[in-house]
Amino acid sequence: MLLSTPPLGWNSWNTFGENINETVVMESADTMVRTGLRDAGYEYIVIDDCWLLRERDSEGRLVPDPEKFPHGMKYVSDYVHSKGLKFGMYSCAGFLTCAGYPASFDHEFTDARTFAEWGVDYLKYDYCFHPDSIPGHILYKRMAVALANCGRDIAFSACSWGSDETKLWIKETGANLWRTTGDINDSWKSLKELSLIAVDALRYGAINCYPDMDMLICGMNGNGNVGLAGCTEDEYRLHFSLWALLGSPLMIGCDIRSMDETTASILTNKAVLAINQDPDYNQPFEINIHTATLPQHDQEQQLSSGEIPIYAKLLSNGDYAIGIFNLSDTPTNRWSAVIMADRLGLPETSGMTLELTDVWTGEKTVMTNGIYSASVAPHACKLMRARVIPKP
């Protein structure tokens, strides 16, 4: 199966955890349509862990919990499809799921056929309780080949948390996307930690094998299954901008049935989504300047570039997407958030410069003398779409 761009959707885990049921799923599908999320490109409704009974049936098949899903999974799947959406489910490569329910180890073909019969379009496949004697790449190949032979196109989301050097072998398994990190929770500490290690996986991303930085926490506001301290509006905007620019799948984790206008405006920003869904899916890269290149008296002013990553990505129409992400607790200064056109292939001799449009505010700026510097508040970002133009 080919996914030409990173998948967009909603997943139950961050908010509901074990408290998932068919009413929540169906109401969330309704909300995807009513709020315009579907029209913005979000298409998957994914049920995470805790949807099933603790034992398989007499034929060795997984059984939905009849209290949570009294009409069965095909009924829920049909309802999701009737809304013009796609239906996703969860299993695990081990003996048990992360919450202790039956998983798919040694049942891969049976489970793949079951998911196909239920109309599943997406499978999140976790990595808990797996046998140490079998390498991860084999475990994911086992489910990948089962899905490829189940008679239905099912997107395969490999959730191995980046363990066992996932990045080195994941493309050979046939997975459509793969987790690069451990789980996120709704706090600035978690968001920052995941953001700082994201760069390690950038070079391994590719069309149809997308690095997944975990589900979105935008709009959780400290509520739900992984809700802790919550984040500020600036932090949620940074989160969404960074995930989008780095090409991560965007799977909403808040309760969209009660999301506020601010959350909706973040999740449906067309300019940000266009960057994430750019068809070329070129690799993003860092363009930070290095302290050693600055005059001595300015070196002390520069904050750690490790906490203020600046990423760029060439887009299919010749524009650049450029993001400055201030993960530090101090505002940026003139040297800690500077963009040099030369690092984007535009030396002064080219006769070209950049017109930068802030995708959140719409503000436009033309770069002068091959340099652009921005003031960015702590825990905030500046995401821009840059058009190559002749120098004025």
Coordinates of C-alpha atoms in Angstrom, one line a residue:
M1 CA 0.0 0.0 0.0
L2 CA 1.3 3.5 -0.9
L3 CA 0.7 6.5 1.3
S4 CA 1.8 9.4 -0.8
T5 CA 1.9 11.9 2.2
P6 CA 2.0 11.6 6.0
P7 CA -1.4 10.4 7.3
L8 CA -3.7 12.8 9.1
G9 CA -6.3 11.7 11.6
W10 CA -7.4 11.2 15.2
N11 CA -6.3 8.5 17.8
S12 CA -8.1 7.6 21.0
W13 CA -5.2 7.0 23.3
N14 CA -4.1 10.4 24.5
T15 CA -7.5 11.3 25.8
F16 CA -9.4 8.1 26.4
G17 CA -6.9 5.4 27.1
E18 CA -8.9 2.3 28.3
N19 CA -12.2 4.3 28.4
I20 CA -12.8 3.9 24.7
N21 CA -16.2 2.8 23.3
E22 CA -18.2 2.9 20.1
T23 CA -20.1 6.0 21.2
V24 CA -16.8 8.0 21.6
V25 CA -15.6 6.7 18.2
M26 CA -18.8 7.5 16.3
E27 CA -19.2 10.9 17.9
S28 CA -15.6 11.7 17.1
A29 CA -16.3 10.7 13.4
D30 CA -19.3 13.1 13.4
T31 CA -17.1 15.8 14.9
M32 CA -14.4 15.4 12.2
V33 CA -17.0 16.2 9.7
R34 CA -18.9 19.0 11.6
T35 CA -15.8 20.9 12.6
G36 CA -14.1 20.9 9.1
L37 CA -11.3 18.6 10.2
R38 CA -12.2 16.1 7.4
D39 CA -12.2 18.9 4.9
A40 CA -8.8 20.0 6.1
G41 CA -7.4 16.6 5.3
Y42 CA -7.8 14.5 8.5
E43 CA -9.2 11.2 7.4
Y44 CA -8.3 8.4 9.9
I45 CA -10.3 7.6 13.1
V46 CA -8.1 5.2 15.0
I47 CA -9.0 3.1 18.1
D48 CA -5.9 2.5 20.3
D49 CA -5.4 -0.2 23.0
C50 CA -8.1 -1.6 25.3
W51 CA -10.8 -2.3 22.8
L52 CA -10.9 -6.1 23.2
L53 CA -11.6 -8.9 25.6
R54 CA -8.8 -10.6 27.6
E55 CA -9.1 -13.9 25.7
R56 CA -9.4 -14.9 22.1
D57 CA -12.4 -16.9 20.9
S58 CA -12.5 -20.6 20.2
E59 CA -11.2 -20.0 16.7
G60 CA -8.3 -18.0 17.9
R61 CA -9.7 -14.6 16.8
L62 CA -9.6 -11.3 18.7
V63 CA -12.9 -10.3 20.3
P64 CA -14.1 -6.8 20.8
D65 CA -15.3 -6.0 24.3
P66 CA -19.1 -6.3 24.0
E67 CA -19.7 -3.7 26.7
K68 CA -17.6 -1.1 24.9
F69 CA -18.5 -2.2 21.3
P70 CA -21.9 -3.9 21.6
H71 CA -22.5 -3.8 17.8
G72 CA -19.0 -5.2 16.9
M73 CA -16.2 -3.6 14.9
K74 CA -17.7 -4.0 11.5
Y75 CA -20.7 -1.8 12.6
V76 CA -18.3 0.9 13.9
S77 CA -16.2 0.7 10.7
D78 CA -19.2 1.0 8.5
Y79 CA -20.3 4.1 10.4
V80 CA -16.9 5.7 10.1
H81 CA -16.8 5.0 6.4
S82 CA -20.3 6.4 5.9
K83 CA -18.8 9.8 7.0
G84 CA -16.2 9.7 4.3
L85 CA -13.5 8.7 6.8
K86 CA -11.1 5.8 7.2
F87 CA -11.1 3.4 10.2
G88 CA -8.0 2.4 12.2
M89 CA -7.3 -0.1 15.0
Y90 CA -4.5 -1.3 17.3
S91 CA -2.5 -4.4 18.0
C92 CA 1.0 -5.3 19.2
A93 CA 4.0 -7.4 18.1
G94 CA 4.3 -9.1 21.5
F95 CA 2.3 -11.7 23.4
L96 CA 0.2 -8.9 25.0
T97 CA -0.6 -5.3 24.2
C98 CA 0.9 -2.6 26.3
A99 CA -2.3 -2.6 28.5
G100 CA -2.1 -6.4 28.9
Y101 CA -4.7 -7.6 26.3
P102 CA -4.1 -10.3 23.7
A103 CA -1.7 -9.2 21.0
S104 CA -0.7 -10.6 17.6
F105 CA 2.5 -12.5 18.1
D106 CA 2.1 -15.9 16.3
H107 CA -1.4 -14.8 15.2
E108 CA -0.4 -12.3 12.5
F109 CA -2.3 -13.8 9.5
T110 CA -5.4 -14.6 11.6
D111 CA -5.5 -11.0 12.9
A112 CA -4.8 -9.4 9.5
R113 CA -7.7 -11.3 8.0
T114 CA -9.9 -10.3 10.9
F115 CA -9.0 -6.7 10.5
A116 CA -9.7 -6.9 6.8
E117 CA -13.1 -8.4 7.4
W118 CA -13.9 -5.6 9.8
G119 CA -13.0 -3.0 7.2
V120 CA -9.9 -1.7 8.9
D121 CA -7.8 0.8 6.9
Y122 CA -5.0 1.5 9.3
L123 CA -3.2 -0.6 12.0
K124 CA -1.1 0.8 14.8
Y125 CA 1.3 -2.0 15.8
D126 CA 3.0 -1.5 19.2
Y127 CA 6.1 -3.2 20.7
C128 CA 5.3 -4.3 24.2
F129 CA 5.9 -7.8 25.6
H130 CA 7.7 -9.0 22.5
P131 CA 10.1 -12.0 22.7
D132 CA 13.7 -11.0 23.1
S133 CA 14.7 -14.0 21.0
I134 CA 13.2 -12.5 17.8
P135 CA 14.6 -9.3 16.3
G136 CA 12.3 -6.4 15.9
H137 CA 12.7 -6.3 12.1
I138 CA 11.4 -9.9 11.9
L139 CA 8.4 -9.1 14.1
Y140 CA 7.3 -6.2 11.9
K141 CA 7.9 -8.2 8.7
R142 CA 5.6 -10.9 10.0
M143 CA 2.7 -8.5 10.3
A144 CA 3.6 -6.5 7.2
V145 CA 3.4 -9.6 5.0
A146 CA 0.2 -10.7 6.7
L147 CA -1.4 -7.3 5.9
A148 CA -0.1 -7.4 2.4
N149 CA -1.9 -10.7 1.9
C150 CA -5.1 -10.0 3.8
G151 CA -7.1 -8.8 0.7
R152 CA -7.5 -5.2 1.9
D153 CA -5.3 -2.1 1.8
I154 CA -4.3 -1.4 5.4
A155 CA -1.8 1.3 6.3
F156 CA 0.8 -0.1 8.6
S157 CA 2.0 2.1 11.5
A158 CA 5.0 0.5 13.2
C159 CA 5.1 1.8 16.8
S160 CA 8.4 0.4 18.0
W161 CA 9.4 3.7 19.7
G162 CA 12.7 3.9 17.8
S163 CA 14.0 0.9 19.7
D164 CA 16.5 -1.6 18.4
E165 CA 17.7 1.0 15.8
T166 CA 14.3 1.0 14.1
K167 CA 15.5 3.7 11.7
L168 CA 18.1 1.3 10.1
W169 CA 15.7 -1.5 9.2
I170 CA 12.2 -0.1 9.1
K171 CA 12.1 0.6 5.3
E172 CA 12.7 -3.1 4.6
T173 CA 9.6 -4.2 6.5
G174 CA 7.0 -2.4 4.3
A175 CA 5.7 -0.2 7.2
N176 CA 4.1 3.1 6.0
L177 CA 5.2 5.0 9.1
W178 CA 7.3 4.4 12.2
R179 CA 7.6 5.8 15.6
T180 CA 10.9 7.6 16.3
T181 CA 10.4 8.1 20.1
G182 CA 8.8 6.9 23.2
D183 CA 5.3 8.2 24.1
I184 CA 4.4 11.8 24.4
N185 CA 2.4 13.3 27.3
D186 CA 0.7 16.6 27.7
S187 CA 3.5 18.7 29.2
W188 CA 6.2 21.1 28.0
K189 CA 8.9 18.7 29.4
S190 CA 7.8 15.8 27.2
L191 CA 7.3 18.0 24.2
K192 CA 10.7 19.5 24.5
E193 CA 12.4 16.1 25.0
L194 CA 10.8 14.7 21.9
S195 CA 11.6 17.8 19.9
L196 CA 15.3 17.7 20.8
I197 CA 15.8 14.1 19.6
A198 CA 13.8 14.5 16.4
V199 CA 16.8 15.4 14.3
D200 CA 18.3 12.0 14.7
A201 CA 15.6 10.4 12.5
L202 CA 15.3 13.1 9.8
R203 CA 17.6 11.5 7.3
Y204 CA 15.7 8.2 7.4
G205 CA 12.3 9.5 6.4
A206 CA 10.9 8.9 2.9
I207 CA 7.7 8.8 1.0
N208 CA 5.6 5.9 2.3
C209 CA 7.9 5.4 5.3
Y210 CA 7.2 8.4 7.5
P211 CA 9.0 9.1 10.8
D212 CA 6.3 9.5 13.4
M213 CA 7.0 11.7 16.4
D214 CA 3.9 10.5 18.2
M215 CA 0.4 11.8 18.4
L216 CA -0.5 15.5 18.9
I217 CA -1.3 16.9 22.3
C218 CA -2.7 20.2 21.0
G219 CA -5.8 21.2 22.8
M220 CA -5.5 18.6 25.6
N221 CA -5.0 21.3 28.2
G222 CA -4.0 18.9 30.9
N223 CA -7.0 16.6 30.5
G224 CA -7.3 13.0 29.5
N225 CA -5.2 9.8 29.7
V226 CA -1.8 11.4 29.1
G227 CA -2.8 14.9 30.4
L228 CA -0.3 16.2 32.9
A229 CA 0.5 19.9 33.3
G230 CA -0.8 20.8 29.9
C231 CA 0.8 23.4 27.6
T232 CA 0.4 27.0 26.6
E233 CA -1.1 28.1 23.3
D234 CA 2.4 29.1 22.1
E235 CA 3.7 25.6 23.1
Y236 CA 0.9 23.9 21.2
R237 CA 1.5 26.0 18.2
L238 CA 5.3 25.2 18.3
H239 CA 4.4 21.5 18.6
F240 CA 2.1 21.5 15.6
S241 CA 4.5 23.6 13.5
L242 CA 7.5 21.4 14.3
W243 CA 5.7 18.1 13.6
A244 CA 4.4 19.5 10.4
L245 CA 7.7 20.8 9.1
L246 CA 9.6 17.7 10.0
G247 CA 7.1 15.6 8.0
S248 CA 5.5 13.6 10.9
P249 CA 2.1 12.1 10.6
L250 CA -0.4 14.4 12.4
M251 CA -2.7 12.3 14.6
I252 CA -4.9 14.4 16.9
G253 CA -5.0 13.3 20.5
C254 CA -7.4 15.7 22.2
D255 CA -11.1 15.2 22.6
I256 CA -12.2 16.9 19.4
R257 CA -15.8 16.8 20.5
S258 CA -15.1 19.6 23.0
M259 CA -12.0 21.4 21.4
D260 CA -12.0 25.1 21.6
E261 CA -11.6 27.6 18.8
T262 CA -7.9 28.1 19.4
T263 CA -7.3 24.4 19.1
A264 CA -9.4 24.2 15.9
S265 CA -7.5 27.1 14.4
I266 CA -4.2 25.4 15.1
L267 CA -5.2 22.0 13.7
T268 CA -6.8 23.4 10.5
N269 CA -4.2 26.0 9.5
K270 CA -4.1 25.5 5.8
A271 CA -0.6 26.9 5.3
V272 CA 0.9 24.6 7.9
L273 CA -0.9 21.5 6.7
A274 CA 0.3 22.3 3.1
I275 CA 3.9 22.2 4.4
N276 CA 3.3 18.8 6.0
Q277 CA 1.5 17.4 3.0
D278 CA 3.9 18.7 0.3
P279 CA 4.0 16.0 -2.3
D280 CA 7.8 16.0 -2.8
Y281 CA 8.5 15.2 0.9
N282 CA 12.0 16.5 0.7
Q283 CA 14.2 15.9 3.7
P284 CA 14.3 18.8 6.2
F285 CA 17.7 20.0 7.4
E286 CA 19.2 22.3 10.1
I287 CA 20.5 25.7 9.1
N288 CA 21.7 27.1 12.4
I289 CA 24.9 29.2 12.3
H290 CA 27.7 28.1 14.5
T291 CA 29.1 30.1 17.4
A292 CA 32.6 29.8 16.0
T293 CA 31.6 31.8 12.9
L294 CA 30.6 34.8 15.0
P295 CA 32.7 37.7 16.2
Q296 CA 34.0 37.0 19.7
H297 CA 31.9 39.7 21.4
D298 CA 28.7 38.2 19.9
Q299 CA 29.5 34.6 20.9
E300 CA 28.5 35.2 24.5
Q301 CA 25.1 36.5 23.3
Q302 CA 24.2 33.4 21.3
L303 CA 22.0 30.9 23.1
S304 CA 22.6 27.2 22.7
S305 CA 21.6 26.4 19.1
G306 CA 20.7 22.9 20.3
E307 CA 17.7 24.5 22.1
I308 CA 16.9 26.8 19.2
P309 CA 16.9 24.5 16.1
I310 CA 16.2 26.1 12.8
Y311 CA 14.9 23.8 10.1
A312 CA 14.3 24.3 6.4
K313 CA 12.7 22.1 3.7
L314 CA 12.5 22.7 0.0
L315 CA 8.9 22.5 -1.2
S316 CA 7.6 21.2 -4.5
N317 CA 6.9 24.6 -6.0
G318 CA 10.4 25.9 -5.3
D319 CA 9.5 27.7 -2.0
Y320 CA 11.2 26.9 1.3
A321 CA 9.5 26.1 4.6
I322 CA 11.6 27.5 7.4
G323 CA 11.0 27.2 11.1
I324 CA 12.7 28.7 14.2
F325 CA 11.8 26.8 17.3
N326 CA 12.8 28.3 20.7
L327 CA 12.9 25.4 23.1
S328 CA 14.8 27.5 25.6
D329 CA 13.6 29.6 28.5
T330 CA 15.1 32.8 27.2
P331 CA 14.0 35.0 24.2
T332 CA 16.2 34.7 21.1
N333 CA 18.8 37.3 20.4
R334 CA 20.1 38.6 17.1
W335 CA 22.5 35.6 16.6
S336 CA 20.6 32.7 18.1
A337 CA 17.7 32.9 15.5
V338 CA 19.4 34.0 12.3
I339 CA 18.8 32.6 8.8
M340 CA 21.5 32.9 6.1
A341 CA 20.3 32.6 2.5
D342 CA 23.6 31.0 1.5
R343 CA 22.7 28.0 3.5
L344 CA 19.6 27.6 1.3
G345 CA 21.6 27.7 -1.9
L346 CA 21.1 31.4 -2.5
P347 CA 24.5 33.2 -2.3
E348 CA 24.6 37.0 -2.8
T349 CA 25.9 36.4 -6.3
S350 CA 22.7 34.6 -7.3
G351 CA 20.8 37.9 -7.6
M352 CA 18.0 36.2 -5.6
T353 CA 16.6 36.6 -2.2
L354 CA 13.6 35.4 -0.1
E355 CA 10.2 36.8 0.7
L356 CA 9.2 35.2 4.0
T357 CA 5.6 34.9 5.0
D358 CA 4.7 33.9 8.6
V359 CA 2.1 31.2 8.2
W360 CA 0.5 32.0 11.5
T361 CA 0.3 35.8 11.2
G362 CA 0.5 36.4 7.5
E363 CA 3.3 39.0 8.0
K364 CA 5.7 39.3 5.0
T365 CA 9.4 40.2 5.1
V366 CA 12.0 40.4 2.4
M367 CA 15.4 39.2 3.4
T368 CA 18.1 41.8 3.0
N369 CA 21.9 41.2 2.6
G370 CA 21.3 37.5 2.7
I371 CA 20.4 37.6 6.4
Y372 CA 17.2 37.3 8.4
S373 CA 17.0 37.5 12.2
A374 CA 13.9 37.0 14.3
S375 CA 12.9 37.6 17.9
V376 CA 11.1 34.5 19.2
A377 CA 9.7 34.2 22.7
P378 CA 10.6 31.3 25.0
H379 CA 8.6 28.1 24.1
A380 CA 7.4 29.7 20.9
C381 CA 8.2 29.4 17.2
K382 CA 8.2 31.2 13.9
L383 CA 7.2 29.1 10.9
M384 CA 7.5 30.7 7.5
R385 CA 7.0 29.9 3.8
A386 CA 9.8 31.6 1.8
R387 CA 9.4 32.5 -1.9
V388 CA 12.5 32.9 -4.0
I389 CA 12.4 36.3 -5.7
P390 CA 14.8 38.6 -7.5
K391 CA 16.6 41.1 -5.3
P392 CA 14.7 44.4 -5.2

